[in-house]
Tab-separated table of C-alpha atoms in Angstrom:
chain	number	residue	atom	x	y	z
A	1	MET	CA	-41.648	-6.746	18.520
A	2	ALA	CA	-38.619	-4.984	19.153
A	3	PRO	CA	-35.522	-7.472	19.986
A	4	PRO	CA	-34.353	-7.683	23.667
A	5	ASN	CA	-31.347	-5.609	24.463
A	6	SER	CA	-27.993	-7.346	23.942
A	7	LYS	CA	-24.465	-6.425	24.216
A	8	SER	CA	-23.442	-9.212	21.775
A	9	PHE	CA	-23.383	-8.238	17.871
A	10	SER	CA	-22.747	-9.860	14.656
A	11	VAL	CA	-21.955	-7.929	11.548
A	12	SER	CA	-23.074	-9.140	8.213
A	13	VAL	CA	-22.363	-8.131	4.568
A	14	VAL	CA	-24.811	-9.245	1.950
A	15	LEU	CA	-22.943	-10.162	-1.265
A	16	PRO	CA	-25.002	-9.981	-4.279
A	17	ALA	CA	-23.541	-6.612	-5.682
A	18	SER	CA	-21.601	-5.886	-8.859
A	19	GLY	CA	-21.160	-2.217	-9.047
A	20	TRP	CA	-19.123	-0.521	-6.244
A	21	GLU	CA	-20.459	2.978	-6.181
A	22	MET	CA	-21.071	2.755	-2.603
A	23	ILE	CA	-22.971	5.438	-0.659
A	24	ALA	CA	-22.953	5.121	3.111
A	25	ASN	CA	-26.268	6.180	5.045
A	26	VAL	CA	-26.063	5.950	8.524
A	27	ARG	CA	-29.799	5.183	9.734
A	28	ARG	CA	-30.823	5.138	13.424
A	29	ARG	CA	-33.162	2.219	13.902
A	30	PRO	CA	-35.609	2.019	16.803
A	31	ALA	CA	-34.156	1.437	20.438
A	32	GLY	CA	-32.520	-1.757	20.782
A	33	TRP	CA	-31.077	-1.683	17.096
A	34	PRO	CA	-27.741	-0.518	16.134
A	35	ALA	CA	-26.811	1.589	13.257
A	36	ARG	CA	-27.280	0.352	9.720
A	37	TRP	CA	-25.251	1.044	6.516
A	38	GLU	CA	-26.832	0.503	3.069
A	39	SER	CA	-25.309	1.354	-0.233
A	40	ARG	CA	-26.783	0.844	-3.546
A	41	ALA	CA	-24.710	0.359	-6.787
A	42	GLY	CA	-24.735	2.713	-9.722
A	43	ALA	CA	-26.859	1.785	-12.615
A	44	GLU	CA	-23.687	0.841	-14.571
A	45	SER	CA	-23.433	-2.971	-15.374
A	46	GLY	CA	-20.583	-5.266	-16.238
A	47	THR	CA	-18.179	-7.301	-14.632
A	48	SER	CA	-16.191	-4.661	-12.715
A	49	ARG	CA	-15.037	-6.351	-9.464
A	50	ASN	CA	-16.582	-4.347	-6.542
A	51	ARG	CA	-14.873	-3.352	-3.303
A	52	LEU	CA	-16.441	-6.439	-1.529
A	53	GLY	CA	-14.820	-8.646	-4.218
A	54	VAL	CA	-17.912	-9.923	-5.776
A	55	ARG	CA	-19.541	-9.951	-9.231
A	56	GLY	CA	-23.086	-9.674	-10.523
A	57	GLY	CA	-26.190	-7.913	-9.513
A	58	SER	CA	-26.727	-4.233	-8.565
A	59	ARG	CA	-27.143	-3.918	-4.654
A	60	ALA	CA	-24.848	-4.414	-1.766
A	61	THR	CA	-26.000	-3.946	2.001
A	62	LEU	CA	-23.713	-3.684	4.975
A	63	GLN	CA	-25.405	-4.005	8.141
A	64	ARG	CA	-24.877	-4.541	11.911
A	65	GLN	CA	-27.442	-6.490	13.582
A	66	PRO	CA	-28.168	-7.811	17.042
A	67	PHE	CA	-27.139	-11.457	17.287
A	68	PHE	CA	-29.735	-13.821	18.892
A	69	PRO	CA	-29.326	-17.672	19.391
A	70	GLY	CA	-31.368	-19.668	16.863
A	71	VAL	CA	-31.489	-16.874	14.367
A	72	THR	CA	-30.511	-18.487	10.951
A	73	ARG	CA	-28.535	-15.829	8.632
A	74	PRO	CA	-29.036	-16.423	4.851
A	75	ASP	CA	-26.321	-18.075	2.928
A	76	SER	CA	-25.493	-14.790	1.218
A	77	VAL	CA	-24.299	-13.247	4.396
A	78	ARG	CA	-20.683	-13.151	5.602
A	79	PRO	CA	-20.106	-12.620	9.385
A	80	LEU	CA	-17.858	-9.701	10.159
A	81	HIS	CA	-16.587	-7.986	13.336
A	82	TRP	CA	-18.494	-4.781	13.879
A	83	ARG	CA	-15.161	-2.761	14.129
A	84	GLU	CA	-14.439	-4.055	10.238
A	85	ALA	CA	-17.960	-2.916	9.427
A	86	ASN	CA	-17.266	0.611	10.870
A	87	ALA	CA	-14.012	0.566	8.851
A	88	MET	CA	-15.839	-0.617	5.842
A	89	ALA	CA	-18.460	1.964	5.813
A	90	THR	CA	-16.022	4.836	6.207
A	91	THR	CA	-13.383	3.381	3.981
A	92	LEU	CA	-15.212	1.516	1.150
A	93	LEU	CA	-18.922	2.716	0.966
A	94	GLU	CA	-18.033	6.213	-0.294
A	95	PRO	CA	-19.714	8.045	-3.130
A	96	ARG	CA	-18.001	8.139	-6.420
A	97	SER	CA	-18.943	9.725	-9.501
A	98	ALA	CA	-19.158	7.717	-12.876
A	99	ALA	CA	-15.869	9.637	-13.963
A	100	THR	CA	-13.964	7.639	-11.344
A	101	ASP	CA	-14.888	4.156	-12.196
A	102	PHE	CA	-11.786	2.183	-13.088
A	103	ASP	CA	-10.737	-0.843	-14.754
A	104	VAL	CA	-8.216	-3.738	-13.659
A	105	GLU	CA	-5.932	-5.494	-16.055
A	106	ASP	CA	-2.906	-7.669	-15.676
A	107	VAL	CA	-0.021	-6.869	-17.984
A	108	GLU	CA	3.545	-8.508	-18.325
A	109	TYR	CA	6.051	-5.542	-17.985
A	110	LEU	CA	9.115	-7.607	-17.653
A	111	ARG	CA	10.366	-11.260	-18.121
A	112	HIS	CA	13.281	-13.042	-16.655
A	113	GLY	CA	14.063	-16.105	-18.539
A	114	ASP	CA	10.634	-18.193	-18.783
A	115	LYS	CA	9.312	-16.190	-15.675
A	116	PRO	CA	6.995	-13.254	-16.429
A	117	LEU	CA	6.481	-10.157	-13.905
A	118	LEU	CA	3.030	-8.903	-13.894
A	119	ALA	CA	1.828	-5.603	-13.138
A	120	ARG	CA	-1.836	-5.111	-12.060
A	121	ILE	CA	-3.036	-1.920	-13.591
A	122	PHE	CA	-5.979	-0.098	-11.803
A	123	LYS	CA	-6.917	2.627	-14.456
A	124	PRO	CA	-9.599	5.323	-13.911
A	125	ARG	CA	-12.269	5.567	-16.600
A	126	GLY	CA	-12.482	9.102	-18.147
A	127	THR	CA	-10.307	11.467	-19.903
A	128	GLY	CA	-6.763	11.503	-18.800
A	129	PRO	CA	-3.864	12.010	-18.229
A	130	PHE	CA	-4.194	10.913	-14.634
A	131	PRO	CA	-1.352	10.899	-12.045
A	132	ALA	CA	-0.093	7.503	-11.515
A	133	LEU	CA	1.627	5.486	-8.736
A	134	VAL	CA	3.834	2.544	-9.101
A	135	GLU	CA	3.059	0.453	-6.282
A	136	CYS	CA	5.669	-1.781	-4.407
A	137	HIS	CA	4.258	-4.423	-1.902
A	138	GLY	CA	5.753	-5.190	1.332
A	139	GLY	CA	6.458	-8.511	2.737
A	140	ALA	CA	10.209	-8.306	4.039
A	141	TRP	CA	11.420	-8.274	0.519
A	142	CYS	CA	10.617	-12.014	0.140
A	143	LEU	CA	6.852	-12.466	0.571
A	144	ALA	CA	3.445	-11.224	-1.101
A	145	ASP	CA	2.719	-10.080	-4.634
A	146	ARG	CA	0.902	-7.479	-6.592
A	147	THR	CA	-2.404	-8.631	-5.208
A	148	THR	CA	-1.821	-8.019	-1.474
A	149	GLU	CA	-2.658	-4.361	-1.008
A	150	ARG	CA	-5.760	-4.451	-3.318
A	151	LEU	CA	-7.685	-2.139	-1.023
A	152	ARG	CA	-5.228	0.795	-1.454
A	153	HIS	CA	-4.925	0.216	-5.275
A	154	GLU	CA	-8.752	0.361	-5.611
A	155	TYR	CA	-9.159	3.453	-3.430
A	156	MET	CA	-6.449	5.208	-5.605
A	157	ALA	CA	-8.029	4.329	-8.726
A	158	ALA	CA	-11.414	5.337	-7.622
A	159	HIS	CA	-9.906	8.679	-6.796
A	160	GLY	CA	-8.557	9.418	-10.234
A	161	ILE	CA	-4.859	7.989	-9.740
A	162	VAL	CA	-3.595	5.054	-12.034
A	163	SER	CA	-2.238	2.356	-9.635
A	164	ILE	CA	0.336	0.211	-10.990
A	165	ALA	CA	0.562	-2.856	-8.635
A	166	LEU	CA	3.904	-4.736	-9.212
A	167	ASP	CA	5.205	-8.236	-8.920
A	168	PHE	CA	8.972	-8.182	-8.759
A	169	ARG	CA	11.602	-10.900	-7.902
A	170	SER	CA	11.580	-12.095	-4.303
A	171	GLY	CA	14.286	-12.281	-2.174
A	172	ASP	CA	14.179	-15.898	-1.840
A	173	GLU	CA	14.846	-16.277	-5.294
A	174	ALA	CA	17.082	-13.110	-6.101
A	175	PRO	CA	19.117	-11.063	-3.643
A	176	TYR	CA	19.657	-7.433	-3.458
A	177	PRO	CA	19.613	-5.430	-5.957
A	178	ALA	CA	17.255	-7.628	-8.137
A	179	SER	CA	13.956	-6.283	-7.023
A	180	VAL	CA	15.284	-2.710	-7.129
A	181	GLN	CA	16.132	-3.167	-10.736
A	182	ASP	CA	12.781	-4.628	-11.540
A	183	ILE	CA	11.128	-1.405	-9.792
A	184	ASN	CA	13.435	0.937	-11.579
A	185	PHE	CA	12.522	-0.821	-14.877
A	186	ALA	CA	8.725	-0.631	-14.034
A	187	VAL	CA	8.909	3.220	-13.526
A	188	ARG	CA	10.711	3.601	-16.958
A	189	TRP	CA	8.292	1.250	-18.449
A	190	ALA	CA	5.251	3.095	-17.142
A	191	LYS	CA	6.736	6.348	-18.350
A	192	ALA	CA	7.472	4.807	-21.855
A	193	ASN	CA	3.770	3.497	-21.940
A	194	ALA	CA	2.294	6.584	-20.555
A	195	ARG	CA	-0.099	7.096	-23.122
A	196	SER	CA	-1.750	3.668	-22.881
A	197	LEU	CA	-1.885	4.068	-19.065
A	198	GLU	CA	-3.718	7.230	-19.364
A	199	THR	CA	-0.886	9.260	-17.655
A	200	ARG	CA	2.379	11.122	-18.643
A	201	PRO	CA	5.792	10.600	-17.797
A	202	ASP	CA	6.062	13.686	-15.649
A	203	LEU	CA	2.890	12.499	-13.562
A	204	VAL	CA	4.374	9.194	-12.102
A	205	GLY	CA	5.214	8.757	-8.495
A	206	LEU	CA	6.250	5.864	-6.426
A	207	SER	CA	4.355	4.245	-3.295
A	208	GLY	CA	5.051	1.212	-1.123
A	209	GLN	CA	4.254	-0.365	2.431
A	210	SER	CA	6.856	-1.767	4.701
A	211	SER	CA	9.820	-3.162	2.677
A	212	GLY	CA	7.891	-2.054	-0.415
A	213	GLY	CA	8.353	1.520	1.160
A	214	HIS	CA	11.989	0.916	1.458
A	215	LEU	CA	12.349	-0.105	-2.333
A	216	ALA	CA	10.289	2.822	-3.491
A	217	MET	CA	12.296	5.514	-1.686
A	218	LEU	CA	15.609	3.627	-2.628
A	219	VAL	CA	14.461	3.830	-6.322
A	220	ALA	CA	13.379	7.478	-6.031
A	221	MET	CA	16.586	8.582	-4.443
A	222	ARG	CA	18.754	6.688	-6.948
A	223	PRO	CA	17.135	6.776	-10.239
A	224	HIS	CA	20.090	6.853	-12.404
A	225	ASP	CA	22.358	4.426	-10.482
A	226	PRO	CA	23.541	2.100	-13.323
A	227	ARG	CA	23.178	-1.060	-11.106
A	228	TYR	CA	19.520	-0.317	-10.641
A	229	ALA	CA	18.879	0.819	-14.327
A	230	ALA	CA	20.848	-2.200	-15.650
A	231	ILE	CA	17.713	-3.685	-17.290
A	232	PRO	CA	17.191	-1.881	-20.666
A	233	LEU	CA	13.681	-1.000	-22.071
A	234	PRO	CA	12.656	-2.863	-25.386
A	235	ALA	CA	13.993	-1.739	-28.505
A	236	GLY	CA	11.966	1.172	-29.984
A	237	SER	CA	10.896	2.553	-26.605
A	238	SER	CA	11.291	6.193	-25.678
A	239	SER	CA	14.195	7.016	-23.626
A	240	GLN	CA	13.255	7.283	-19.828
A	241	ASP	CA	14.651	7.556	-16.552
A	242	ALA	CA	13.229	6.365	-13.208
A	243	ALA	CA	13.012	9.801	-11.448
A	244	VAL	CA	9.583	10.351	-10.133
A	245	ARG	CA	7.397	13.347	-8.734
A	246	CYS	CA	6.687	11.899	-5.253
A	247	VAL	CA	7.155	9.119	-2.890
A	248	ILE	CA	4.370	7.761	-0.565
A	249	MET	CA	5.623	5.197	2.244
A	250	SER	CA	3.663	3.336	4.858
A	251	TRP	CA	5.757	2.306	7.818
A	252	PRO	CA	8.780	1.629	5.592
A	253	VAL	CA	11.923	-0.541	6.596
A	254	ILE	CA	13.872	2.522	5.919
A	255	ASN	CA	17.014	1.272	7.391
A	256	PRO	CA	17.605	-2.444	6.836
A	257	LEU	CA	20.620	-2.524	8.972
A	258	SER	CA	19.241	-1.023	12.041
A	259	ARG	CA	15.983	-3.052	11.692
A	260	TYR	CA	18.156	-6.126	11.344
A	261	ARG	CA	20.112	-5.657	14.519
A	262	HIS	CA	16.842	-4.396	16.343
A	263	ALA	CA	15.415	-7.775	15.594
A	264	LYS	CA	18.648	-9.723	16.602
A	265	ARG	CA	18.697	-7.719	20.011
A	266	THR	CA	14.975	-8.529	20.785
A	267	ALA	CA	15.456	-12.104	19.684
A	268	GLU	CA	18.409	-12.408	22.260
A	269	GLY	CA	16.315	-10.872	25.086
A	270	ALA	CA	14.495	-12.673	27.684
A	271	ASN	CA	11.167	-14.041	26.685
A	272	PRO	CA	11.443	-12.979	23.063
A	273	PRO	CA	8.416	-12.524	20.857
A	274	ALA	CA	7.892	-14.570	17.607
A	275	TRP	CA	8.488	-11.899	15.209
A	276	PRO	CA	12.168	-11.418	15.034
A	277	SER	CA	13.000	-15.012	13.700
A	278	SER	CA	11.038	-14.584	10.462
A	279	ILE	CA	12.363	-10.965	10.036
A	280	ILE	CA	16.047	-11.967	10.578
A	281	ALA	CA	15.676	-14.857	8.042
A	282	ARG	CA	14.210	-12.710	5.335
A	283	HIS	CA	16.861	-10.089	5.851
A	284	ASP	CA	19.462	-12.776	5.442
A	285	ALA	CA	17.754	-14.084	2.412
A	286	TYR	CA	17.287	-10.909	0.444
A	287	TRP	CA	20.612	-8.918	1.687
A	288	ARG	CA	23.021	-11.760	2.373
A	289	ASN	CA	25.359	-9.454	4.634
A	290	GLU	CA	25.220	-6.551	6.670
A	291	ALA	CA	27.371	-4.453	4.153
A	292	ASN	CA	24.629	-4.686	1.709
A	293	MET	CA	21.960	-3.529	4.322
A	294	ALA	CA	24.195	-0.375	4.892
A	295	GLU	CA	24.770	0.244	1.273
A	296	GLY	CA	21.221	-0.080	0.008
A	297	ASN	CA	20.007	2.095	3.161
A	298	PRO	CA	17.991	5.332	2.337
A	299	THR	CA	18.928	6.546	5.905
A	300	MET	CA	22.605	5.838	5.827
A	301	ALA	CA	22.775	7.158	2.336
A	302	LEU	CA	21.701	10.635	3.484
A	303	GLU	CA	23.817	10.311	6.515
A	304	ARG	CA	26.994	9.468	4.384
A	305	GLY	CA	26.133	12.650	2.433
A	306	GLU	CA	25.603	10.818	-0.819
A	307	LYS	CA	24.253	12.876	-3.830
A	308	VAL	CA	20.597	11.613	-4.248
A	309	LEU	CA	17.261	12.766	-5.549
A	310	THR	CA	14.729	13.928	-2.869
A	311	PRO	CA	11.277	14.121	-4.321
A	312	PRO	CA	8.347	15.243	-2.048
A	313	ALA	CA	7.538	12.368	0.195
A	314	ILE	CA	5.128	11.406	3.043
A	315	TRP	CA	5.628	8.779	5.639
A	316	PHE	CA	2.623	7.146	7.358
A	317	GLN	CA	3.162	5.379	10.570
A	318	ALA	CA	0.921	3.380	12.497
A	319	GLN	CA	0.770	3.446	16.278
A	320	GLY	CA	2.734	0.904	18.714
A	321	ASP	CA	4.665	-0.500	15.586
A	322	ILE	CA	7.843	-1.770	17.249
A	323	VAL	CA	9.018	-3.458	13.842
A	324	HIS	CA	9.215	-0.152	12.069
A	325	ASP	CA	9.145	2.624	14.659
A	326	TYR	CA	11.876	1.916	17.161
A	327	LYS	CA	15.138	3.666	18.497
A	328	ASP	CA	18.445	2.680	16.965
A	329	VAL	CA	20.356	2.392	20.100
A	330	GLU	CA	23.771	2.479	17.872
A	331	SER	CA	22.851	6.012	16.554
A	332	SER	CA	23.302	9.257	18.284
A	333	PHE	CA	20.006	10.535	16.906
A	334	ALA	CA	17.586	11.076	19.718
A	335	GLY	CA	14.388	10.159	18.135
A	336	ASN	CA	13.235	6.912	16.474
A	337	GLU	CA	13.912	5.728	12.909
A	338	PRO	CA	10.888	7.683	11.306
A	339	GLN	CA	12.235	11.015	12.719
A	340	ARG	CA	15.757	10.133	12.054
A	341	PHE	CA	15.253	9.521	8.310
A	342	CYS	CA	12.893	12.602	7.953
A	343	ALA	CA	15.528	14.786	9.680
A	344	ALA	CA	18.179	13.534	7.306
A	345	TYR	CA	15.753	14.002	4.281
A	346	ALA	CA	15.048	17.438	5.100
A	347	LYS	CA	18.857	18.292	5.590
A	348	ALA	CA	19.460	16.888	2.023
A	349	GLY	CA	16.900	19.476	0.677
A	350	GLY	CA	13.814	17.165	0.588
A	351	SER	CA	10.223	17.990	1.593
A	352	ILE	CA	8.847	15.136	3.793
A	353	ALA	CA	5.804	14.709	6.096
A	354	LEU	CA	5.604	12.101	8.922
A	355	GLU	CA	1.981	11.444	9.776
A	356	TYR	CA	0.960	8.963	12.719
A	357	ILE	CA	-2.352	7.404	11.683
A	358	ASP	CA	-4.999	6.308	14.170
A	359	MET	CA	-4.418	2.635	13.634
A	360	GLU	CA	-2.533	0.145	15.845
A	361	ARG	CA	-0.099	-2.272	14.050
A	362	LYS	CA	0.925	-5.432	15.929
A	363	ALA	CA	4.344	-6.924	15.337
A	364	GLY	CA	4.199	-10.063	13.122
A	365	ALA	CA	0.674	-9.332	11.936
A	366	SER	CA	-0.407	-7.994	8.564
A	367	PRO	CA	-1.947	-4.627	8.738
A	368	ASP	CA	-5.755	-4.447	8.168
A	369	LEU	CA	-6.085	-2.107	5.187
A	370	SER	CA	-9.771	-1.868	5.827
A	371	LYS	CA	-9.030	0.470	8.531
A	372	CYS	CA	-6.851	2.779	6.577
A	373	GLY	CA	-9.705	4.917	4.906
A	374	PRO	CA	-8.190	8.256	6.430
A	375	MET	CA	-4.681	7.308	5.421
A	376	PHE	CA	-5.803	6.542	1.882
A	377	ALA	CA	-7.663	9.724	1.584
A	378	ARG	CA	-4.458	11.673	2.745
A	379	MET	CA	-2.538	9.799	0.139
A	380	VAL	CA	-4.890	11.161	-2.554
A	381	GLU	CA	-4.468	14.578	-1.290
A	382	PHE	CA	-0.770	14.251	-1.111
A	383	VAL	CA	-0.714	13.308	-4.882
A	384	SER	CA	-3.072	16.188	-5.721
A	385	GLU	CA	-0.649	18.674	-4.076
A	386	HIS	CA	2.537	17.319	-5.694
A	387	VAL	CA	1.670	15.636	-8.942
A	388	THR	CA	-0.094	18.099	-11.282
A	389	ASP	CA	-0.748	19.060	-14.826
């Protein structure tokens, strides 16, 4: 018997899969049943972690089902919102060839005293060299780590790009420019170890989200700054600099000073939202003062006329993002901060694209990367355009 009509749906993901060569098939079921997505893993076995984050088996099913009171779901099913399932179907359940399978490995790339800094390497299988992205996580310079943006790293590796997701010193433990030094070192380390990473020194780019986008661009613009390049490579390493082929940014904090003052003005207004207080505290922890926010500032460096490098760049911006996409009331520039930076970058001779994506980003909330499939695909396209053999 067909189920009764219902406007209330639950979404389930059955989790017995190991392979993650997901193929999305939309199947229309009889009236009263919504669409169903089913994916079958490739024949390959092993312990590679799949995109649903599980191990073992050879089959994964993502399906949307009507919810009826009294129906018991099996233990292997995890409830999801239907929008999340839609995003997973388009973002994660994409066909991939065996040539783009990848391996994941944690490697210590740098050590400060007794504290190791790890890079999580997502390396495509097959014959390289592949393009590579040194990835800088967000978190207002003080939060998160190399694991935070896993979906993006997996997507890059699944499409033939080595993704090098970094841990670096937090602003809570070491102020500016400590993390910039770590990232500058990581770029040089990646180039010096290009052979084992299945890339080449001339195929390395930088990528980052939020504060990580700021760090990526700052390192790319000033690869030879002696403060940033202060940590030497190990003895016997090949001589490398931190210049890169491209920069990819997702809603970067490109102007730390204007964002700090924007947050303070918002906090001082009537009925202020919650987000400015944490933002202000993390700016203070990392930057220590406004002079540093102005100095380590890609927008203001360009407007000061500093001699910097301007590799091809792209800025992805979510909709409704008042934390990153706002007008600096102290600037004479007519547009918001993304347009302001892009205009200055182009004036300095750089090629940069600003692309707004079909995703809303709410202030104070972490972005849902499962909804970023089109952005990830555009990132891959951008790398293929600008990082070639």
